[in-house]
Amino acid sequence: MTAHPRLSLNQATVKHADLRTTLGVCRDSGIPAVGLWRESVHDTGRAEAVRLLAGSGLRLSSLCRGGFFTAAEGRARRAALDDNRRAIEETAELAAGAAPGSAAVLVLVPGGLPDRDLPQARLRVVDAIAELAEEAGACGVTLALEPMHPLYAADRGVVSTLGQALDIAEQFAGVGVVVDTFHVWWDPELNAQINRAGRSGRLVSFQVNDWITPLPADALLARGMMGEGHIDLPAVAAMVQEAGYRGDIEVEIFNQEVWDSEPGAVAGAVVEAFAKHVLS
Amino acid sequence: MTAHPRLSLNQATVKHADLRTTLGVCRDSGIPAVGLWRESVHDTGRAEAVRLLAGSGLRLSSLCRGGFFTAAEGRARRAALDDNRRAIEETAELAAGAAPGSAAVLVLVPGGLPDRDLPQARLRVVDAIAELAEEAGACGVTLALEPMHPLYAADRGVVSTLGQALDIAEQFAGVGVVVDTFHVWWDPELNAQINRAGRSGRLVSFQVNDWITPLPADALLARGMMGEGHIDLPAVAAMVQEAGYRGDIEVEIFNQEVWDSEPGAVAGAVVEAFAKHVLS
């Protein structure tokens, strides 16, 4: 089966494969793009990772992930912001070496609650992006704020809806949002906010997967392969298309069973499920 | 410790106690109101349940629950609607016999997805309420639509935000909404929508509990005692107060550890945690 020309394999889907293996299974299965994770880039060594990606002929669709900047002012917050600056540089360098059509997009996971003050934690996300947006722009990197399922509001991502992410992104040049089906599929305003993201030119990353029930015991691993769950993926893909997004579409699945499978088999399953349940 | 004069024990918090025991532990711990579940009313026998509640001197704060009406037209949908009609009658009868200040409020859990068409399932909720609202009004019963945490959008409640619940409720006379902290605490529009619910006179039930992490393996049992989690409960209670709600405040906790505890001890813990972490 031929992979869709806009399909990208997010590395989290083959979590236990190293960078070389990940690039290899993409090429072997005809997947033309890849979304990388910083942990893997660091394990490989940054220069070597840039070299391997450049040699792979694959496009980069995003680097995951910066963010985690909800701490109060102080040493931990400064360290988080400095780490985000390194992530911006990594994104620029990886994208520059990768195949034409690559996206210098850094995905930002907002971070969870340091205390019970949710509005305050949310304001700290705005402050952090205010601090980073210009530097990202100077490097040609687009920051992509990821609204996360409200399931994660306490411990991972205090930005809970696409509308809220856009309220933040639209304050800054060069900042966009991620539409990840797992995180946003339930939102009554989904169509309207995807449309808005398109109009304001903020839709910079699209990730697909599925919402499965019953929710696995570890809620972090609650994503399924496309077609295994409840999300009307063709409908969401059509909204994103209608909004003018023409970039690569990442498949990002956190799922123990997928992780326990052989990476090449996972890539093959991704190609098939994408064609059957997302876009053909 | 004296129980707060607006405190109500929702029966789900002492799931394994029968109706007589539940009423007894409320009285013994000075809790002046109770939220009942239909399963327990049926186990006791409806007439006997009405008699026991009337004799307890407690107020009824709500009956849980009607709803589950997202099926397509057909026998299952008709059966669900007929069951809701019985639930309306039960609410009226229980409230009429209970102490002055009781609320003839029937909590409605929307129901999950019969297929992948989420917008359609949501429209079926509107249709069902359209069908029931007049009968409820004729019985003096207020229908209370419960927006549920997006975590449950697939399998339990397709109405995911307070704003969405109000969009539905405001179409009909005698229909309101439930504010349950577990379900709505994450919502960026929480303050605005609670305010709106107050203005339109739709805030008819308030339930408290806490969001705990890590989320337990069974996501249905993911609620904690007030103070054990991440929700700024005094802030939400203040919004609800500001919106003009003056009814009883139910403590509703689905949690295995709480269920495994002796009901009298749970009631005592509820009285203390409410005073310490919600309203004193």
Coordinates of C-alpha atoms in Angstrom, one line a residue:
Chain A
M1 CA 0.0 0.0 0.0
T2 CA 1.3 3.5 -0.9
A3 CA 1.6 5.9 2.0
H4 CA -0.4 9.1 1.7
P5 CA 1.9 11.9 0.4
R6 CA 1.1 14.1 3.5
L7 CA 1.5 11.4 6.1
S8 CA 4.1 11.8 8.9
L9 CA 5.0 9.4 11.6
N10 CA 5.4 11.1 14.9
Q11 CA 8.2 9.3 16.7
A12 CA 6.1 8.8 19.9
T13 CA 4.2 6.2 18.0
V14 CA 7.3 4.0 17.9
K15 CA 8.6 5.2 21.2
H16 CA 11.2 2.5 21.7
A17 CA 12.8 2.8 18.3
D18 CA 16.0 5.0 18.2
L19 CA 16.2 7.8 15.6
R20 CA 18.0 5.7 13.0
T21 CA 15.4 3.0 13.2
T22 CA 12.5 5.5 13.1
L23 CA 13.8 7.1 10.0
G24 CA 14.4 3.7 8.5
V25 CA 10.9 2.4 9.0
C26 CA 9.5 5.7 7.5
R27 CA 11.5 5.2 4.4
D28 CA 10.8 1.5 4.1
S29 CA 7.0 2.1 4.4
G30 CA 7.1 5.1 2.1
I31 CA 6.1 7.6 4.8
P32 CA 7.5 10.9 3.5
A33 CA 7.7 12.9 6.8
V34 CA 8.6 12.4 10.4
G35 CA 7.8 14.3 13.7
L36 CA 10.8 14.0 16.1
W37 CA 11.1 14.0 19.8
R38 CA 13.9 15.9 21.6
E39 CA 14.7 13.0 23.9
S40 CA 15.6 10.9 20.8
V41 CA 17.6 13.7 19.2
H42 CA 19.6 14.2 22.4
D43 CA 20.2 10.4 22.8
T44 CA 21.5 10.4 19.2
G45 CA 23.5 13.6 19.7
R46 CA 22.2 16.8 18.0
A47 CA 24.8 17.0 15.2
E48 CA 24.3 13.3 14.3
A49 CA 20.5 13.6 14.5
V50 CA 20.7 16.6 12.0
R51 CA 22.9 14.5 9.8
L52 CA 20.7 11.4 9.9
L53 CA 17.5 13.4 9.2
A54 CA 19.1 15.2 6.3
G55 CA 20.4 12.0 4.8
S56 CA 17.0 10.3 5.2
G57 CA 15.3 12.4 2.5
L58 CA 12.3 12.8 4.9
R59 CA 10.6 16.0 5.7
L60 CA 10.4 17.2 9.3
S61 CA 6.8 17.9 10.3
S62 CA 7.5 19.0 13.9
L63 CA 9.8 18.7 16.9
C64 CA 8.2 17.7 20.2
R65 CA 8.4 19.4 22.5
G66 CA 8.9 22.6 24.4
G67 CA 6.7 24.1 26.9
F68 CA 6.1 23.1 30.6
F69 CA 6.3 26.7 31.7
T70 CA 3.6 27.1 34.4
A71 CA 6.0 27.4 37.3
A72 CA 6.2 30.7 39.2
E73 CA 9.1 33.0 38.6
G74 CA 12.3 31.6 39.9
R75 CA 15.1 29.2 39.0
A76 CA 12.8 26.4 37.7
R77 CA 11.0 28.7 35.4
R78 CA 14.2 30.2 34.1
A79 CA 15.6 26.7 33.5
A80 CA 12.4 25.8 31.6
L81 CA 12.6 28.9 29.4
D82 CA 16.3 28.3 28.7
D83 CA 15.4 24.8 27.7
N84 CA 12.8 26.1 25.3
R85 CA 15.4 28.4 23.8
R86 CA 17.5 25.3 23.1
A87 CA 14.5 23.6 21.6
I88 CA 13.9 26.5 19.3
E89 CA 17.5 26.2 18.0
E90 CA 17.2 22.4 17.6
T91 CA 14.0 22.9 15.6
A92 CA 15.6 25.4 13.3
E93 CA 18.7 23.2 12.7
L94 CA 16.8 20.0 12.1
A95 CA 14.3 21.6 9.7
A96 CA 17.0 23.4 7.8
G97 CA 18.8 20.1 7.0
A98 CA 15.7 18.1 6.2
A99 CA 13.9 17.6 2.9
P100 CA 12.1 20.6 1.2
G101 CA 8.7 21.2 2.6
S102 CA 9.8 20.6 6.1
A103 CA 8.1 22.6 8.9
A104 CA 10.2 24.4 11.5
V105 CA 7.5 23.8 14.1
L106 CA 8.1 23.4 17.8
V107 CA 5.2 21.8 19.7
L108 CA 4.6 23.4 23.1
V109 CA 2.9 21.4 25.9
P110 CA 1.8 24.0 28.4
G111 CA 2.5 22.2 31.6
G112 CA 0.3 21.4 34.6
L113 CA -0.7 23.1 37.8
P114 CA 2.0 24.0 40.4
D115 CA -0.8 24.8 42.9
R116 CA -4.6 25.2 42.7
D117 CA -4.5 28.5 40.9
L118 CA -5.5 27.5 37.4
P119 CA -6.1 31.1 36.0
Q120 CA -2.6 32.1 37.2
A121 CA -0.9 29.0 35.7
R122 CA -2.7 29.9 32.4
L123 CA -1.3 33.4 32.5
R124 CA 2.2 32.1 33.0
V125 CA 1.8 30.3 29.7
V126 CA 1.0 33.6 28.0
D127 CA 4.1 35.2 29.7
A128 CA 6.4 32.4 28.6
I129 CA 5.2 32.6 25.0
A130 CA 5.6 36.4 25.1
E131 CA 9.2 35.8 26.1
L132 CA 10.0 33.2 23.5
A133 CA 8.0 34.4 20.4
E134 CA 10.5 36.9 19.1
E135 CA 13.5 34.5 19.5
A136 CA 11.6 31.8 17.7
G137 CA 10.7 34.2 14.9
A138 CA 14.4 35.2 14.6
C139 CA 15.2 31.6 14.1
G140 CA 12.4 31.0 11.6
V141 CA 10.7 28.7 14.0
T142 CA 6.9 28.6 14.5
L143 CA 5.8 27.9 18.0
A144 CA 2.8 25.5 18.1
L145 CA 0.8 25.7 21.3
E146 CA -1.0 22.4 22.0
P147 CA -4.4 22.6 23.7
M148 CA -4.6 19.4 25.7
H149 CA -7.6 17.3 26.7
P150 CA -9.1 18.6 29.9
L151 CA -8.1 15.2 31.3
Y152 CA -4.6 16.6 31.6
A153 CA -5.4 20.1 32.9
A154 CA -4.0 19.3 36.4
D155 CA -0.8 17.5 35.5
R156 CA 0.3 18.3 32.0
G157 CA -1.5 21.0 30.0
V158 CA -3.5 23.9 31.5
V159 CA -4.5 25.1 28.0
S160 CA -7.7 23.0 27.5
T161 CA -9.4 24.1 24.4
L162 CA -8.5 25.2 20.9
G163 CA -10.3 28.5 21.5
Q164 CA -8.2 29.2 24.5
A165 CA -5.0 28.3 22.6
L166 CA -6.0 30.6 19.8
D167 CA -6.7 33.4 22.3
I168 CA -3.1 33.1 23.3
A169 CA -1.5 32.4 19.9
E170 CA -3.2 35.3 18.2
Q171 CA -1.4 37.8 20.5
F172 CA 1.9 37.0 19.0
A173 CA 3.5 36.8 15.5
G174 CA 4.8 33.4 14.6
V175 CA 2.8 31.4 17.1
G176 CA 0.2 28.9 16.1
V177 CA -1.7 25.9 17.5
V178 CA -1.7 22.2 17.2
V179 CA -4.9 20.4 16.4
D180 CA -4.6 16.9 17.9
T181 CA -7.7 14.8 17.5
F182 CA -7.4 13.1 20.8
H183 CA -7.2 16.4 22.6
V184 CA -10.0 18.3 20.8
W185 CA -12.5 15.9 19.3
W186 CA -15.1 16.4 22.1
D187 CA -15.2 20.2 21.8
P188 CA -18.6 21.6 20.8
E189 CA -16.8 24.5 19.2
L190 CA -14.4 22.4 17.2
N191 CA -15.6 23.3 13.8
A192 CA -15.8 27.0 14.6
Q193 CA -12.4 27.1 16.2
I194 CA -10.6 25.2 13.5
N195 CA -12.2 27.6 11.1
R196 CA -10.9 30.5 13.1
A197 CA -7.4 29.0 13.3
G198 CA -7.4 28.8 9.5
R199 CA -8.6 32.4 9.1
S200 CA -6.0 33.8 11.4
G201 CA -3.3 31.6 9.9
R202 CA -2.6 29.8 13.1
L203 CA -3.2 26.2 12.2
V204 CA 0.4 24.9 12.0
S205 CA 0.2 21.3 13.1
F206 CA -2.3 18.5 12.7
Q207 CA -2.0 15.2 14.6
V208 CA -4.3 12.2 14.4
N209 CA -5.1 9.2 16.5
D210 CA -8.2 7.9 18.2
W211 CA -10.1 8.0 21.5
I212 CA -10.7 4.5 22.7
T213 CA -12.9 3.1 25.5
P214 CA -12.7 1.9 28.0
L215 CA -9.9 4.3 28.9
P216 CA -6.8 2.3 29.7
A217 CA -5.6 2.3 33.3
D218 CA -2.8 4.7 32.5
A219 CA -4.6 7.7 31.0
L220 CA -1.4 8.9 29.3
L221 CA -1.6 5.8 27.1
A222 CA -5.2 6.2 26.2
R223 CA -4.8 6.7 22.4
G224 CA -5.7 4.2 19.8
M225 CA -4.9 3.6 16.2
M226 CA -7.1 5.5 13.8
G227 CA -10.4 3.6 13.4
E228 CA -10.2 1.8 16.7
G229 CA -12.1 4.5 18.6
H230 CA -14.9 7.0 18.6
I231 CA -13.6 10.0 16.7
D232 CA -15.1 10.9 13.3
L233 CA -11.6 11.4 11.8
P234 CA -12.7 12.1 8.2
A235 CA -14.9 14.9 9.6
V236 CA -12.1 16.5 11.5
A237 CA -9.7 16.1 8.6
A238 CA -12.3 17.8 6.4
M239 CA -12.5 20.8 8.8
V240 CA -8.8 21.1 8.8
Q241 CA -8.6 20.9 5.0
E242 CA -11.4 23.5 4.8
A243 CA -9.4 25.8 7.1
G244 CA -6.6 25.7 4.5
Y245 CA -4.1 23.5 6.3
R246 CA -1.9 21.8 3.6
G247 CA 1.0 20.6 5.7
D248 CA 1.9 17.1 6.8
I249 CA -0.4 15.2 9.1
E250 CA 1.3 13.4 11.9
V251 CA 0.1 10.1 13.4
E252 CA 0.9 10.3 17.1
I253 CA -0.2 7.3 19.3
F254 CA 0.7 6.7 22.9
N255 CA -0.4 3.2 23.5
Q256 CA 1.4 0.3 25.2
E257 CA 0.3 -2.3 22.7
V258 CA 1.5 -0.2 19.8
W259 CA 4.8 0.4 21.6
D260 CA 5.3 -3.3 22.2
S261 CA 5.0 -4.0 18.4
E262 CA 7.8 -4.1 15.9
P263 CA 8.3 -0.5 14.6
G264 CA 8.2 -1.6 10.9
A265 CA 4.8 -3.3 11.5
V266 CA 3.6 -0.2 13.3
A267 CA 4.6 2.0 10.4
G268 CA 2.7 -0.3 8.0
A269 CA -0.4 -0.3 10.2
V270 CA -0.2 3.5 10.3
V271 CA -0.1 3.7 6.5
E272 CA -3.2 1.5 6.2
A273 CA -5.2 3.0 9.0
F274 CA -4.5 6.5 7.7
A275 CA -5.8 5.6 4.3
K276 CA -8.8 3.8 5.6
H277 CA -9.9 6.1 8.4
V278 CA -8.5 9.6 7.8
L279 CA -7.7 10.5 4.2
S280 CA -7.3 8.3 1.2
Chain B
M1 CA -18.4 19.5 64.2
T2 CA -21.6 21.0 63.0
A3 CA -22.6 20.3 59.4
H4 CA -23.0 23.3 57.1
P5 CA -26.7 24.2 56.8
R6 CA -26.7 23.8 53.0
L7 CA -24.7 20.6 52.9
S8 CA -26.3 17.6 51.2
L9 CA -24.9 14.0 50.9
N10 CA -25.4 12.6 47.5
Q11 CA -26.1 8.9 47.9
A12 CA -23.4 7.9 45.4
T13 CA -20.8 8.9 48.0
V14 CA -22.0 6.0 50.2
K15 CA -22.8 3.8 47.3
H16 CA -23.0 0.5 49.3
A17 CA -25.4 1.8 52.0
D18 CA -29.1 1.2 51.5
L19 CA -31.6 4.1 51.7
R20 CA -32.4 3.6 55.4
T21 CA -28.7 3.6 56.3
T22 CA -28.0 6.7 54.1
L23 CA -30.8 8.7 55.7
G24 CA -29.6 7.5 59.1
V25 CA -26.0 8.7 58.7
C26 CA -27.2 12.1 57.4
R27 CA -29.3 12.6 60.5
D28 CA -26.5 11.3 62.8
S29 CA -24.0 13.6 61.4
G30 CA -26.3 16.6 61.2
I31 CA -26.4 16.8 57.4
P32 CA -29.7 18.4 56.6
A33 CA -30.2 17.2 53.0
V34 CA -29.7 14.2 50.7
G35 CA -29.4 13.6 47.0
L36 CA -30.9 10.2 46.2
W37 CA -30.3 7.6 43.4
R38 CA -33.1 5.9 41.6
E39 CA -31.5 2.5 41.9
S40 CA -31.7 2.8 45.7
V41 CA -35.3 4.1 45.6
H42 CA -36.3 1.1 43.5
D43 CA -34.4 -1.4 45.7
T44 CA -36.3 0.0 48.7
G45 CA -39.6 0.2 46.8
R46 CA -40.9 3.6 45.7
A47 CA -43.7 4.0 48.3
E48 CA -41.4 2.9 51.1
A49 CA -38.7 5.3 49.9
V50 CA -41.1 8.2 49.9
R51 CA -42.2 7.3 53.4
L52 CA -38.6 6.9 54.7
L53 CA -37.5 10.2 53.3
A54 CA -40.5 12.0 54.6
G55 CA -39.9 10.5 58.0
S56 CA -36.2 11.4 58.0
G57 CA -36.8 15.2 58.3
L58 CA -34.2 15.7 55.5
R59 CA -34.5 17.8 52.5
L60 CA -34.2 16.2 49.1
S61 CA -31.6 18.1 47.0
S62 CA -32.0 16.0 43.8
L63 CA -32.8 12.7 42.3
C64 CA -30.1 11.0 40.2
R65 CA -30.7 10.3 37.4
G66 CA -32.5 10.4 34.2
G67 CA -31.1 11.0 30.8
F68 CA -29.2 8.5 28.6
F69 CA -31.1 9.5 25.6
T70 CA -28.7 9.6 22.7
A71 CA -29.9 6.5 20.9
A72 CA -31.5 6.9 17.4
E73 CA -35.3 6.8 17.2
G74 CA -36.6 3.3 17.9
R75 CA -37.5 1.0 20.7
A76 CA -34.5 1.7 22.9
R77 CA -35.0 5.4 22.6
R78 CA -38.7 5.1 23.5
A79 CA -37.8 2.9 26.5
A80 CA -35.3 5.5 27.6
L81 CA -37.8 8.3 27.3
D82 CA -40.5 6.3 29.2
D83 CA -38.0 5.6 31.9
N84 CA -37.3 9.4 32.2
R85 CA -41.1 9.9 32.6
R86 CA -41.1 7.6 35.5
A87 CA -38.1 9.4 36.9
I88 CA -40.0 12.7 36.7
E89 CA -42.8 11.2 38.7
E90 CA -40.5 9.8 41.3
T91 CA -38.8 13.1 41.7
A92 CA -42.1 14.9 42.2
E93 CA -43.3 12.3 44.7
L94 CA -40.1 12.2 46.7
A95 CA -39.7 16.0 46.9
A96 CA -43.3 16.5 47.9
G97 CA -42.9 14.3 50.9
A98 CA -39.6 15.6 52.1
A99 CA -38.7 18.5 54.4
P100 CA -39.6 22.1 53.3
G101 CA -36.9 23.6 51.1
S102 CA -36.6 20.3 49.1
A103 CA -35.7 20.6 45.4
A104 CA -37.8 18.6 42.9
V105 CA -34.7 18.4 40.6
L106 CA -34.0 15.5 38.3
V107 CA -30.4 15.2 37.2
L108 CA -30.0 14.2 33.6
V109 CA -26.9 12.4 32.4
P110 CA -26.9 12.9 28.6
G111 CA -25.6 9.5 27.5
G112 CA -22.7 8.5 25.3
L113 CA -22.1 7.9 21.6
P114 CA -24.1 5.2 19.8
D115 CA -21.8 5.7 16.8
R116 CA -19.1 8.3 15.7
D117 CA -21.6 11.1 15.0
L118 CA -21.1 13.3 18.0
P119 CA -23.1 16.3 16.6
Q120 CA -26.1 14.0 15.9
A121 CA -25.9 12.5 19.4
R122 CA -26.0 16.0 20.8
L123 CA -29.0 16.9 18.8
R124 CA -30.8 13.9 20.2
V125 CA -30.3 15.2 23.7
V126 CA -32.1 18.4 22.7
D127 CA -34.9 16.4 21.1
A128 CA -35.3 14.3 24.3
I129 CA -35.5 17.4 26.5
A130 CA -38.0 19.0 24.1
E131 CA -40.1 15.9 24.6
L132 CA -39.8 15.8 28.4
A133 CA -39.8 19.5 29.5
E134 CA -43.5 20.1 29.4
E135 CA -44.3 16.9 31.4
A136 CA -41.6 17.8 33.9
G137 CA -43.1 21.3 34.3
A138 CA -46.6 19.9 34.8
C139 CA -45.2 17.8 37.7
G140 CA -43.4 20.7 39.2
V141 CA -40.1 19.0 38.4
T142 CA -37.0 20.9 37.2
L143 CA -34.8 19.0 34.8
A144 CA -31.1 19.5 35.5
L145 CA -28.9 18.8 32.5
E146 CA -25.4 17.8 33.6
P147 CA -22.4 18.7 31.4
M148 CA -19.9 16.0 31.9
H149 CA -16.1 16.1 31.8
P150 CA -14.9 15.6 28.2
L151 CA -13.3 12.4 29.5
Y152 CA -16.8 10.9 29.3
A153 CA -17.9 12.3 26.0
A154 CA -17.7 8.9 24.2
D155 CA -19.3 6.6 26.8
R156 CA -21.5 8.6 29.2
G157 CA -22.1 12.2 28.5
V158 CA -22.0 14.0 25.1
V159 CA -22.7 17.4 26.6
S160 CA -19.2 18.5 27.5
T161 CA -19.3 22.1 28.7
L162 CA -21.5 24.3 30.9
G163 CA -21.9 26.6 27.9
Q164 CA -23.2 23.8 25.8
A165 CA -25.6 22.6 28.5
L166 CA -26.9 26.2 28.9
D167 CA -27.4 26.5 25.1
I168 CA -29.7 23.5 25.4
A169 CA -31.4 24.3 28.7
E170 CA -32.2 27.9 27.8
Q171 CA -34.4 26.7 25.0
F172 CA -37.0 25.3 27.4
A173 CA -39.0 26.4 30.4
G174 CA -38.1 24.6 33.6
V175 CA -34.8 23.2 32.5
G176 CA -31.6 24.0 34.2
V177 CA -28.0 22.8 34.6
V178 CA -25.9 21.0 37.2
V179 CA -22.5 22.5 38.1
D180 CA -20.4 19.6 39.3
T181 CA -16.9 20.7 40.1
F182 CA -15.3 17.5 38.8
H183 CA -16.9 17.9 35.4
V184 CA -16.3 21.6 34.8
W185 CA -13.4 22.9 36.9
W186 CA -11.0 22.9 33.9
D187 CA -13.2 25.1 31.7
P188 CA -11.6 28.4 30.7
E189 CA -15.1 29.9 30.5
L190 CA -16.2 28.6 33.9
N191 CA -16.7 31.9 35.6
A192 CA -18.5 33.4 32.6
Q193 CA -20.8 30.4 32.2
I194 CA -21.7 30.1 35.8
N195 CA -22.5 33.8 35.7
R196 CA -24.7 33.2 32.7
A197 CA -26.4 30.3 34.4
G198 CA -27.3 32.6 37.3
R199 CA -28.6 35.4 35.0
S200 CA -30.8 33.1 33.1
G201 CA -32.0 31.3 36.3
R202 CA -30.7 28.0 35.2
L203 CA -28.3 27.0 37.9
V204 CA -30.4 24.4 39.7
S205 CA -27.8 22.0 41.2
F206 CA -24.3 22.3 42.6
Q207 CA -22.2 19.3 43.4
V208 CA -18.7 19.3 44.8
N209 CA -15.8 16.8 45.0
D210 CA -12.2 17.0 43.8
W211 CA -10.0 16.1 40.8
I212 CA -7.2 13.8 41.9
T213 CA -4.0 12.7 40.2
P214 CA -2.8 10.4 39.2
L215 CA -6.2 9.4 37.7
P216 CA -7.2 6.0 39.1
A217 CA -7.2 3.0 36.8
D218 CA -11.0 3.2 36.6
A219 CA -11.7 6.7 35.3
L220 CA -15.3 6.5 36.6
L221 CA -13.9 6.4 40.1
A222 CA -11.6 9.3 39.7
R223 CA -13.1 11.7 42.2
G224 CA -11.6 12.6 45.5
M225 CA -12.8 14.1 48.8
M226 CA -12.7 17.8 48.8
G227 CA -9.2 19.0 49.5
E228 CA -7.4 16.0 48.2
G229 CA -7.1 17.3 44.6
H230 CA -6.4 20.2 42.4
I231 CA -9.7 22.1 42.3
D232 CA -9.9 25.6 43.8
L233 CA -13.2 24.8 45.5
P234 CA -13.7 28.0 47.4
A235 CA -13.3 29.9 44.1
V236 CA -15.9 27.8 42.4
A237 CA -18.3 28.0 45.4
A238 CA -17.9 31.8 45.3
M239 CA -18.8 31.9 41.6
V240 CA -21.9 29.9 42.3
Q241 CA -22.8 32.1 45.2
E242 CA -22.3 35.2 43.1
A243 CA -24.6 33.7 40.5
G244 CA -27.3 33.6 43.1
Y245 CA -27.6 29.9 43.8
R246 CA -28.8 29.4 47.3
G247 CA -29.9 25.8 47.3
D248 CA -28.3 22.8 48.9
I249 CA -24.8 21.8 47.9
E250 CA -24.3 18.1 47.3
V251 CA -21.1 16.2 47.9
E252 CA -20.9 13.5 45.3
I253 CA -17.8 11.3 45.3
F254 CA -17.2 8.2 43.2
N255 CA -14.2 6.6 44.8
Q256 CA -13.4 3.0 45.7
E257 CA -11.6 3.9 48.9
V258 CA -14.6 6.1 50.1
W259 CA -17.0 3.3 49.1
D260 CA -15.0 0.8 51.2
S261 CA -15.3 3.0 54.3
E262 CA -18.0 2.8 56.9
P263 CA -20.9 5.2 55.8
G264 CA -21.0 7.0 59.1
A265 CA -17.3 7.7 58.9
V266 CA -17.7 8.9 55.3
A267 CA -20.5 11.3 56.4
G268 CA -18.3 12.7 59.1
A269 CA -15.4 13.2 56.7
V270 CA -17.7 14.9 54.3
V271 CA -18.9 17.4 57.0
E272 CA -15.3 18.2 57.9
A273 CA -13.9 18.4 54.4
F274 CA -16.8 20.6 53.3
A275 CA -16.2 23.1 56.1
K276 CA -12.4 23.1 55.5
H277 CA -12.3 23.1 51.7
V278 CA -15.6 24.5 50.4
L279 CA -17.6 26.7 52.6
S280 CA -17.4 27.3 56.3

